Amino acid sequence: RRDATRTLKTGDDIATSWFLAVGVFDNATFKLIRWGNGSHHPPLLFDLDADPNEDSDLSSSRPDVVAAMDAMLLGVVDYPAVANDVAAYDYRSLAAWTDQTPNWRDAMAAPDLRWHPVFAPDNATFEKNVAEVERVLASGPAVLPCRAALAWPPEEGGSDS
C-alpha cells in the first residue's frame, strides 16, 4: 500500500467532518483518523494489516505513529484551519438564512425544508430548538465536539447541554 490522505465532510456539522491518512510504518499499514480541528476528540489509529476491521485503536500505544501520520496529514491538508473555515461558513450561512427569512422561526417548520421533525412547532422541543439557533447566532462560529447523545435535542443537564 502507498501512503495516502483523504478528507470527508458529511452533513451540516463540523463534528461530522473527518480527515484520515494511511501510511506504512515499521512494515505495517496504519490508518489515522482525526475529527474537526483535532482539539475535541482524540485521534484513532488502526493497524490495517493486523486489524482490517479497525476494532482496536492503537493511538495510545503508538504515539510515534500518530505523530508521524499527523505530520503527514498536515503536510497535505491543514485540517484545523479547514475545520475552522467550515465552522465559519456554516455560521455565516445560518446567519444569512435567518437575516433573509422573514419569520425564520415559523419557516423552520415548513414541510419543504429538510429539517428534522423535532423542529415542527407542535413538537415539545420546538422552543428549545429555536433557542439553540439563537444561542448559536449569538455565540459566533465555533468548532464544537461531537454530541455524546444519539438524540436531538439533548436532555436538560445532560452531557450535551
PDB file of C-alpha atoms in Angstrom:
ATOM      1  CA  ARG A   1       0.000   0.000   0.000  1.00  0.00           C
ATOM      2  CA  ARG A   2       1.098   3.538  -0.679  1.00  0.00           C
ATOM      3  CA  ASP A   3       0.751   6.453   1.703  1.00  0.00           C
ATOM      4  CA  ALA A   4      -2.465   8.359   1.125  1.00  0.00           C
ATOM      5  CA  THR A   5      -4.591  11.041   2.700  1.00  0.00           C
ATOM      6  CA  ARG A   6      -8.298  11.679   2.385  1.00  0.00           C
ATOM      7  CA  THR A   7     -10.774  14.133   3.742  1.00  0.00           C
ATOM      8  CA  LEU A   8     -14.516  13.867   4.011  1.00  0.00           C
ATOM      9  CA  LYS A   9     -17.185  16.223   5.207  1.00  0.00           C
ATOM     10  CA  THR A  10     -20.680  14.909   5.598  1.00  0.00           C
ATOM     11  CA  GLY A  11     -23.728  16.637   6.952  1.00  0.00           C
ATOM     12  CA  ASP A  12     -24.035  20.210   8.119  1.00  0.00           C
ATOM     13  CA  ASP A  13     -21.934  19.920  11.230  1.00  0.00           C
ATOM     14  CA  ILE A  14     -18.158  20.161  11.539  1.00  0.00           C
ATOM     15  CA  ALA A  15     -18.326  17.407  14.104  1.00  0.00           C
ATOM     16  CA  THR A  16     -19.117  15.081  11.234  1.00  0.00           C
ATOM     17  CA  SER A  17     -16.034  16.164   9.289  1.00  0.00           C
ATOM     18  CA  TRP A  18     -13.163  13.768   9.415  1.00  0.00           C
ATOM     19  CA  PHE A  19      -9.716  13.540   7.928  1.00  0.00           C
ATOM     20  CA  LEU A  20      -7.633  10.420   7.503  1.00  0.00           C
ATOM     21  CA  ALA A  21      -4.186   9.310   6.459  1.00  0.00           C
ATOM     22  CA  VAL A  22      -2.910   5.848   5.563  1.00  0.00           C
ATOM     23  CA  GLY A  23       0.797   5.155   5.787  1.00  0.00           C
ATOM     24  CA  VAL A  24       3.364   2.411   6.240  1.00  0.00           C
ATOM     25  CA  PHE A  25       5.492   2.421   9.406  1.00  0.00           C
ATOM     26  CA  ASP A  26       7.534  -0.484  10.760  1.00  0.00           C
ATOM     27  CA  ASN A  27       6.346  -2.624   7.819  1.00  0.00           C
ATOM     28  CA  ALA A  28       2.713  -2.210   8.888  1.00  0.00           C
ATOM     29  CA  THR A  29      -0.026  -0.180   7.236  1.00  0.00           C
ATOM     30  CA  PHE A  30      -1.678   2.258   9.629  1.00  0.00           C
ATOM     31  CA  LYS A  31      -4.735   4.458   9.327  1.00  0.00           C
ATOM     32  CA  LEU A  32      -5.076   7.680  11.341  1.00  0.00           C
ATOM     33  CA  ILE A  33      -8.450   9.402  11.747  1.00  0.00           C
ATOM     34  CA  ARG A  34      -8.906  12.974  13.025  1.00  0.00           C
ATOM     35  CA  TRP A  35     -12.186  14.862  13.569  1.00  0.00           C
ATOM     36  CA  GLY A  36     -12.873  18.563  13.232  1.00  0.00           C
ATOM     37  CA  ASN A  37      -9.841  20.632  14.172  1.00  0.00           C
ATOM     38  CA  GLY A  38      -8.361  17.804  16.227  1.00  0.00           C
ATOM     39  CA  SER A  39      -8.777  19.508  19.594  1.00  0.00           C
ATOM     40  CA  HIS A  40     -12.035  17.982  20.834  1.00  0.00           C
ATOM     41  CA  HIS A  41     -11.575  14.277  20.186  1.00  0.00           C
ATOM     42  CA  PRO A  42      -8.506  12.064  20.387  1.00  0.00           C
ATOM     43  CA  PRO A  43      -7.255  10.540  17.150  1.00  0.00           C
ATOM     44  CA  LEU A  44      -7.901   6.940  16.234  1.00  0.00           C
ATOM     45  CA  LEU A  45      -5.098   4.751  14.890  1.00  0.00           C
ATOM     46  CA  PHE A  46      -5.554   1.303  13.350  1.00  0.00           C
ATOM     47  CA  ASP A  47      -3.109  -1.304  12.024  1.00  0.00           C
ATOM     48  CA  LEU A  48      -4.881  -2.250   8.807  1.00  0.00           C
ATOM     49  CA  ASP A  49      -2.766  -5.363   8.285  1.00  0.00           C
ATOM     50  CA  ALA A  50      -3.366  -6.898  11.718  1.00  0.00           C
ATOM     51  CA  ASP A  51      -6.826  -5.375  12.263  1.00  0.00           C
ATOM     52  CA  PRO A  52      -8.612  -4.870   8.915  1.00  0.00           C
ATOM     53  CA  ASN A  53     -11.960  -4.353  10.666  1.00  0.00           C
ATOM     54  CA  GLU A  54     -10.495  -1.460  12.684  1.00  0.00           C
ATOM     55  CA  ASP A  55     -11.605  -2.847  16.042  1.00  0.00           C
ATOM     56  CA  SER A  56      -8.549  -1.878  18.122  1.00  0.00           C
ATOM     57  CA  ASP A  57      -7.479   1.749  18.497  1.00  0.00           C
ATOM     58  CA  LEU A  58      -3.689   1.884  18.880  1.00  0.00           C
ATOM     59  CA  SER A  59      -3.328   5.648  19.334  1.00  0.00           C
ATOM     60  CA  SER A  60      -2.309   5.440  22.997  1.00  0.00           C
ATOM     61  CA  SER A  61       0.197   2.623  22.453  1.00  0.00           C
ATOM     62  CA  ARG A  62       1.756   4.062  19.270  1.00  0.00           C
ATOM     63  CA  PRO A  63       2.116   7.825  19.809  1.00  0.00           C
ATOM     64  CA  ASP A  64       5.130   7.737  17.476  1.00  0.00           C
ATOM     65  CA  VAL A  65       2.976   6.592  14.572  1.00  0.00           C
ATOM     66  CA  VAL A  66       0.224   9.082  15.491  1.00  0.00           C
ATOM     67  CA  ALA A  67       2.733  11.944  15.451  1.00  0.00           C
ATOM     68  CA  ALA A  68       4.291  10.869  12.147  1.00  0.00           C
ATOM     69  CA  MET A  69       0.948  10.329  10.440  1.00  0.00           C
ATOM     70  CA  ASP A  70      -0.478  13.563  11.826  1.00  0.00           C
ATOM     71  CA  ALA A  71       2.515  15.400  10.339  1.00  0.00           C
ATOM     72  CA  MET A  72       1.910  13.605   7.039  1.00  0.00           C
ATOM     73  CA  LEU A  73      -1.764  14.596   7.088  1.00  0.00           C
ATOM     74  CA  LEU A  74      -0.966  18.209   7.987  1.00  0.00           C
ATOM     75  CA  GLY A  75       1.500  18.276   5.090  1.00  0.00           C
ATOM     76  CA  VAL A  76      -1.425  17.682   2.743  1.00  0.00           C
ATOM     77  CA  VAL A  77      -4.290  19.492   4.437  1.00  0.00           C
ATOM     78  CA  ASP A  78      -4.292  21.947   7.306  1.00  0.00           C
ATOM     79  CA  TYR A  79      -7.305  20.221   8.845  1.00  0.00           C
ATOM     80  CA  PRO A  80      -7.561  22.542  11.879  1.00  0.00           C
ATOM     81  CA  ALA A  81      -7.822  25.519   9.518  1.00  0.00           C
ATOM     82  CA  VAL A  82     -10.290  23.685   7.270  1.00  0.00           C
ATOM     83  CA  ALA A  83     -12.487  22.812  10.255  1.00  0.00           C
ATOM     84  CA  ASN A  84     -12.421  26.410  11.462  1.00  0.00           C
ATOM     85  CA  ASP A  85     -13.238  27.686   7.957  1.00  0.00           C
ATOM     86  CA  VAL A  86     -16.168  25.268   7.664  1.00  0.00           C
ATOM     87  CA  ALA A  87     -17.494  26.361  11.064  1.00  0.00           C
ATOM     88  CA  ALA A  88     -17.302  29.996   9.951  1.00  0.00           C
ATOM     89  CA  TYR A  89     -19.038  29.164   6.660  1.00  0.00           C
ATOM     90  CA  ASP A  90     -21.798  27.233   8.459  1.00  0.00           C
ATOM     91  CA  TYR A  91     -22.283  30.136  10.866  1.00  0.00           C
ATOM     92  CA  ARG A  92     -22.440  32.706   8.055  1.00  0.00           C
ATOM     93  CA  SER A  93     -24.920  30.524   6.170  1.00  0.00           C
ATOM     94  CA  LEU A  94     -27.212  30.248   9.192  1.00  0.00           C
ATOM     95  CA  ALA A  95     -26.917  33.966   9.916  1.00  0.00           C
ATOM     96  CA  ALA A  96     -27.715  34.845   6.292  1.00  0.00           C
ATOM     97  CA  TRP A  97     -30.709  32.494   6.259  1.00  0.00           C
ATOM     98  CA  THR A  98     -32.163  33.930   9.457  1.00  0.00           C
ATOM     99  CA  ASP A  99     -31.458  37.508   8.264  1.00  0.00           C
ATOM    100  CA  GLN A 100     -33.105  36.920   4.885  1.00  0.00           C
ATOM    101  CA  THR A 101     -36.014  34.761   6.003  1.00  0.00           C
ATOM    102  CA  PRO A 102     -38.955  36.651   7.432  1.00  0.00           C
ATOM    103  CA  ASN A 103     -40.355  34.750  10.405  1.00  0.00           C
ATOM    104  CA  TRP A 104     -37.494  32.232  10.268  1.00  0.00           C
ATOM    105  CA  ARG A 105     -38.834  30.531  13.404  1.00  0.00           C
ATOM    106  CA  ASP A 106     -42.003  29.643  11.534  1.00  0.00           C
ATOM    107  CA  ALA A 107     -40.055  28.802   8.383  1.00  0.00           C
ATOM    108  CA  MET A 108     -38.128  26.123  10.325  1.00  0.00           C
ATOM    109  CA  ALA A 109     -41.350  24.115  10.402  1.00  0.00           C
ATOM    110  CA  ALA A 110     -42.063  24.420   6.658  1.00  0.00           C
ATOM    111  CA  PRO A 111     -42.645  20.971   5.168  1.00  0.00           C
ATOM    112  CA  ASP A 112     -40.450  21.753   2.145  1.00  0.00           C
ATOM    113  CA  LEU A 113     -37.337  22.253   4.283  1.00  0.00           C
ATOM    114  CA  ARG A 114     -35.227  19.270   5.253  1.00  0.00           C
ATOM    115  CA  TRP A 115     -35.359  19.988   8.966  1.00  0.00           C
ATOM    116  CA  HIS A 116     -35.821  17.076  11.315  1.00  0.00           C
ATOM    117  CA  PRO A 117     -39.365  16.628  12.677  1.00  0.00           C
ATOM    118  CA  VAL A 118     -38.201  17.901  16.085  1.00  0.00           C
ATOM    119  CA  PHE A 119     -38.328  21.375  14.530  1.00  0.00           C
ATOM    120  CA  ALA A 120     -42.092  21.150  13.965  1.00  0.00           C
ATOM    121  CA  PRO A 121     -43.940  23.727  16.100  1.00  0.00           C
ATOM    122  CA  ASP A 122     -46.190  21.064  17.603  1.00  0.00           C
ATOM    123  CA  ASN A 123     -43.157  19.145  18.836  1.00  0.00           C
ATOM    124  CA  ALA A 124     -42.412  19.641  22.538  1.00  0.00           C
ATOM    125  CA  THR A 125     -38.807  20.588  21.743  1.00  0.00           C
ATOM    126  CA  PHE A 126     -39.556  23.303  19.161  1.00  0.00           C
ATOM    127  CA  GLU A 127     -38.906  26.241  21.514  1.00  0.00           C
ATOM    128  CA  LYS A 128     -35.699  24.609  22.738  1.00  0.00           C
ATOM    129  CA  ASN A 129     -34.532  24.270  19.131  1.00  0.00           C
ATOM    130  CA  VAL A 130     -35.351  27.912  18.394  1.00  0.00           C
ATOM    131  CA  ALA A 131     -33.366  28.871  21.500  1.00  0.00           C
ATOM    132  CA  GLU A 132     -30.436  26.763  20.274  1.00  0.00           C
ATOM    133  CA  VAL A 133     -30.409  28.547  16.899  1.00  0.00           C
ATOM    134  CA  GLU A 134     -30.470  31.878  18.725  1.00  0.00           C
ATOM    135  CA  ARG A 135     -27.634  30.729  21.004  1.00  0.00           C
ATOM    136  CA  VAL A 136     -25.503  29.703  18.024  1.00  0.00           C
ATOM    137  CA  LEU A 137     -26.175  33.025  16.316  1.00  0.00           C
ATOM    138  CA  ALA A 138     -25.225  34.927  19.481  1.00  0.00           C
ATOM    139  CA  SER A 139     -22.068  32.917  20.154  1.00  0.00           C
ATOM    140  CA  GLY A 140     -20.463  33.111  16.714  1.00  0.00           C
ATOM    141  CA  PRO A 141     -18.690  30.440  14.684  1.00  0.00           C
ATOM    142  CA  ALA A 142     -17.048  27.611  16.589  1.00  0.00           C
ATOM    143  CA  VAL A 143     -15.833  24.078  16.065  1.00  0.00           C
ATOM    144  CA  LEU A 144     -17.631  22.012  18.685  1.00  0.00           C
ATOM    145  CA  PRO A 145     -17.128  18.447  19.874  1.00  0.00           C
ATOM    146  CA  CYS A 146     -19.425  15.713  18.665  1.00  0.00           C
ATOM    147  CA  ARG A 147     -22.548  15.230  20.743  1.00  0.00           C
ATOM    148  CA  ALA A 148     -22.468  12.225  23.024  1.00  0.00           C
ATOM    149  CA  ALA A 149     -26.251  11.836  22.872  1.00  0.00           C
ATOM    150  CA  LEU A 150     -27.717   9.991  19.926  1.00  0.00           C
ATOM    151  CA  ALA A 151     -30.899  12.050  20.007  1.00  0.00           C
ATOM    152  CA  TRP A 152     -31.562  15.728  19.463  1.00  0.00           C
ATOM    153  CA  PRO A 153     -32.157  17.816  21.379  1.00  0.00           C
ATOM    154  CA  PRO A 154     -30.107  16.576  24.329  1.00  0.00           C
ATOM    155  CA  GLU A 155     -31.790  16.174  27.681  1.00  0.00           C
ATOM    156  CA  GLU A 156     -31.558  19.044  30.160  1.00  0.00           C
ATOM    157  CA  GLY A 157     -28.485  18.708  32.336  1.00  0.00           C
ATOM    158  CA  GLY A 158     -27.032  16.018  30.042  1.00  0.00           C
ATOM    159  CA  SER A 159     -23.502  15.989  28.672  1.00  0.00           C
ATOM    160  CA  ASP A 160     -24.595  17.924  25.594  1.00  0.00           C
ATOM    161  CA  SER A 161     -26.474  20.780  27.300  1.00  0.00           C
TER     162      SER A 161
END
